[in-house]
PDB file of C-alpha atoms in Angstrom:
ATOM      1  CA  MET A   1      10.424 -15.919  -4.271  1.00  0.00           C
ATOM      2  CA  LEU A   2      12.715 -12.692  -3.684  1.00  0.00           C
ATOM      3  CA  THR A   3      14.568 -11.630  -7.079  1.00  0.00           C
ATOM      4  CA  GLU A   4      18.112  -9.723  -7.210  1.00  0.00           C
ATOM      5  CA  SER A   5      14.718  -6.216  -7.634  1.00  0.00           C
ATOM      6  CA  HIS A   6      13.774  -7.319  -4.255  1.00  0.00           C
ATOM      7  CA  GLU A   7      16.939  -7.512  -2.619  1.00  0.00           C
ATOM      8  CA  ARG A   8      18.195  -4.299  -4.332  1.00  0.00           C
ATOM      9  CA  ILE A   9      14.842  -2.936  -2.519  1.00  0.00           C
ATOM     10  CA  ILE A  10      15.156  -4.366   1.124  1.00  0.00           C
ATOM     11  CA  ASN A  11      19.140  -3.033   0.592  1.00  0.00           C
ATOM     12  CA  LEU A  12      17.962   0.306  -0.231  1.00  0.00           C
ATOM     13  CA  ILE A  13      15.168   0.625   2.697  1.00  0.00           C
ATOM     14  CA  PRO A  14      17.035   2.006   5.865  1.00  0.00           C
ATOM     15  CA  PHE A  15      16.243   0.637   9.335  1.00  0.00           C
ATOM     16  CA  GLY A  16      14.245   3.488  11.621  1.00  0.00           C
ATOM     17  CA  LYS A  17      11.283   5.646  10.811  1.00  0.00           C
ATOM     18  CA  ASP A  18      13.833   8.607  11.294  1.00  0.00           C
ATOM     19  CA  LYS A  19      16.251   7.502   7.890  1.00  0.00           C
ATOM     20  CA  ALA A  20      13.118   6.530   5.833  1.00  0.00           C
ATOM     21  CA  ILE A  21      13.970   7.140   2.249  1.00  0.00           C
ATOM     22  CA  SER A  22      11.036   8.328  -0.203  1.00  0.00           C
ATOM     23  CA  ARG A  23      10.166   6.630  -3.319  1.00  0.00           C
ATOM     24  CA  SER A  24      11.003   8.675  -5.366  1.00  0.00           C
ATOM     25  CA  GLU A  25      14.556   8.013  -3.869  1.00  0.00           C
ATOM     26  CA  LEU A  26      14.043   4.378  -4.895  1.00  0.00           C
ATOM     27  CA  VAL A  27      13.120   4.848  -8.313  1.00  0.00           C
ATOM     28  CA  ALA A  28      16.309   6.944  -8.570  1.00  0.00           C
ATOM     29  CA  LEU A  29      18.836   4.818  -7.384  1.00  0.00           C
ATOM     30  CA  THR A  30      16.875   1.802  -8.756  1.00  0.00           C
ATOM     31  CA  GLY A  31      16.276   3.064 -12.430  1.00  0.00           C
ATOM     32  CA  PHE A  32      12.813   1.360 -11.554  1.00  0.00           C
ATOM     33  CA  LYS A  33       9.627   3.192 -12.645  1.00  0.00           C
ATOM     34  CA  ASP A  34       7.539   3.942  -9.811  1.00  0.00           C
ATOM     35  CA  ARG A  35       5.063   1.489 -10.488  1.00  0.00           C
ATOM     36  CA  LYS A  36       7.480  -1.502 -10.137  1.00  0.00           C
ATOM     37  CA  VAL A  37       9.107  -0.058  -6.796  1.00  0.00           C
ATOM     38  CA  ARG A  38       5.154   0.015  -5.238  1.00  0.00           C
ATOM     39  CA  ASP A  39       4.606  -3.481  -6.751  1.00  0.00           C
ATOM     40  CA  ILE A  40       7.857  -4.449  -5.137  1.00  0.00           C
ATOM     41  CA  ILE A  41       7.627  -3.266  -1.727  1.00  0.00           C
ATOM     42  CA  ALA A  42       4.221  -4.981  -1.431  1.00  0.00           C
ATOM     43  CA  ASP A  43       5.230  -8.069  -3.187  1.00  0.00           C
ATOM     44  CA  LEU A  44       7.974  -8.019   0.205  1.00  0.00           C
ATOM     45  CA  ARG A  45       4.861  -7.180   2.569  1.00  0.00           C
ATOM     46  CA  ASP A  46       3.117 -10.759   0.874  1.00  0.00           C
ATOM     47  CA  HIS A  47       6.384 -12.061   1.997  1.00  0.00           C
ATOM     48  CA  GLU A  48       6.047 -10.850   5.356  1.00  0.00           C
ATOM     49  CA  ILE A  49       9.203  -8.505   5.225  1.00  0.00           C
ATOM     50  CA  PHE A  50       7.242  -6.108   6.408  1.00  0.00           C
ATOM     51  CA  ILE A  51       8.634  -2.290   5.007  1.00  0.00           C
ATOM     52  CA  CYS A  52       7.271   0.581   6.755  1.00  0.00           C
ATOM     53  CA  SER A  53       4.942   3.491   5.649  1.00  0.00           C
ATOM     54  CA  THR A  54       2.406   5.851   6.900  1.00  0.00           C
ATOM     55  CA  SER A  55       0.711   8.410   4.825  1.00  0.00           C
ATOM     56  CA  GLY A  56       1.265  11.035   7.680  1.00  0.00           C
ATOM     57  CA  GLN A  57       4.952  10.318   6.796  1.00  0.00           C
ATOM     58  CA  LYS A  58       6.612  10.214   2.832  1.00  0.00           C
ATOM     59  CA  GLY A  59       9.380   7.302   2.651  1.00  0.00           C
ATOM     60  CA  TYR A  60       9.673   3.872   3.783  1.00  0.00           C
ATOM     61  CA  TRP A  61      11.466   2.227   6.671  1.00  0.00           C
ATOM     62  CA  GLN A  62      12.865  -0.946   8.045  1.00  0.00           C
ATOM     63  CA  ALA A  63      10.586  -1.537  11.456  1.00  0.00           C
ATOM     64  CA  THR A  64      13.066  -0.777  14.877  1.00  0.00           C
ATOM     65  CA  LYS A  65      10.542  -1.388  17.240  1.00  0.00           C
ATOM     66  CA  ARG A  66       7.784  -2.808  17.621  1.00  0.00           C
ATOM     67  CA  GLU A  67       5.641   0.207  17.703  1.00  0.00           C
ATOM     68  CA  GLU A  68       6.599   0.740  13.969  1.00  0.00           C
ATOM     69  CA  LEU A  69       4.852  -2.682  13.305  1.00  0.00           C
ATOM     70  CA  GLU A  70       1.376  -1.357  14.815  1.00  0.00           C
ATOM     71  CA  ASP A  71       1.383   1.748  13.394  1.00  0.00           C
ATOM     72  CA  LEU A  72       1.096  -0.024   9.454  1.00  0.00           C
ATOM     73  CA  ALA A  73      -1.416  -2.782  10.927  1.00  0.00           C
ATOM     74  CA  ASP A  74      -3.032   0.415  11.915  1.00  0.00           C
ATOM     75  CA  GLU A  75      -2.706   1.987   8.455  1.00  0.00           C
ATOM     76  CA  PHE A  76      -3.502  -0.710   6.468  1.00  0.00           C
ATOM     77  CA  HIS A  77      -6.543  -1.458   9.322  1.00  0.00           C
ATOM     78  CA  GLY A  78      -7.576   2.246   8.203  1.00  0.00           C
ATOM     79  CA  ARG A  79      -7.584   2.073   4.808  1.00  0.00           C
ATOM     80  CA  ALA A  80      -9.565  -0.673   4.959  1.00  0.00           C
ATOM     81  CA  MET A  81     -12.531   0.194   6.286  1.00  0.00           C
ATOM     82  CA  ASP A  82     -12.336   2.904   3.689  1.00  0.00           C
ATOM     83  CA  ILE A  83     -12.917   0.894   1.589  1.00  0.00           C
ATOM     84  CA  LEU A  84     -15.631  -1.274   2.625  1.00  0.00           C
ATOM     85  CA  GLU A  85     -17.313   1.901   3.628  1.00  0.00           C
ATOM     86  CA  THR A  86     -17.102   2.550   0.405  1.00  0.00           C
ATOM     87  CA  GLU A  87     -17.859  -0.800  -1.471  1.00  0.00           C
ATOM     88  CA  SER A  88     -21.491  -0.309   1.599  1.00  0.00           C
ATOM     89  CA  LYS A  89     -22.263   3.115   0.135  1.00  0.00           C
ATOM     90  CA  LEU A  90     -22.126   1.322  -3.458  1.00  0.00           C
ATOM     91  CA  ARG A  91     -23.779  -1.573  -3.263  1.00  0.00           C
ATOM     92  CA  LYS A  92     -27.127   0.662  -1.083  1.00  0.00           C
ATOM     93  CA  TYR A  93     -26.494   3.290  -4.577  1.00  0.00           C
ATOM     94  CA  ILE A  94     -27.507  -0.192  -6.249  1.00  0.00           C
ATOM     95  CA  ARG A  95     -30.338  -1.333  -4.518  1.00  0.00           C
ATOM     96  CA  VAL A  96     -32.007   2.041  -4.523  1.00  0.00           C
ATOM     97  CA  HIS A  97     -31.322   3.034  -7.937  1.00  0.00           C
ATOM     98  CA  GLU A  98     -31.659  -0.424  -9.162  1.00  0.00           C
ATOM     99  CA  ASP A  99     -34.932  -0.144 -11.649  1.00  0.00           C
ATOM    100  CA  GLN A 100     -32.190   2.720 -12.950  1.00  0.00           C
ATOM    101  CA  LEU A 101     -29.514   0.241 -13.511  1.00  0.00           C
ATOM    102  CA  LYS A 102     -31.419  -2.548 -15.670  1.00  0.00           C
ATOM    103  CA  GLY A 103     -29.518  -1.031 -18.838  1.00  0.00           C
ATOM    104  CA  ASP A 104     -26.655   0.284 -19.731  1.00  0.00           C
ATOM    105  CA  ILE A 105     -26.281   3.350 -16.896  1.00  0.00           C
ATOM    106  CA  ASN A 106     -25.689   6.359 -20.687  1.00  0.00           C
ATOM    107  CA  GLU A 107     -29.275   5.377 -21.943  1.00  0.00           C
TER     108      GLU A 107
END
């Protein structure tokens, strides 16, 4: 269920990449803490309100083109792959150093 806070954020995020609003602007306009703004945007995405953003451009916007949604999906895929690569390296490290990791790591 969307709350009044969700609605405030939705109403402040413009349509179109060229009109993107920064997170600091959202914080200033709402009075919410940065973490709350990020959590609300994540929650909106969980409710299939796909607020767009990319690491290459600062800000948030609502899609006006399919391409913007595809770019968002690609961005999330890239992040997920980076996380999986790090997990794989960590698991390999644990296997390779199993004997040294039997006790407390700082011993």
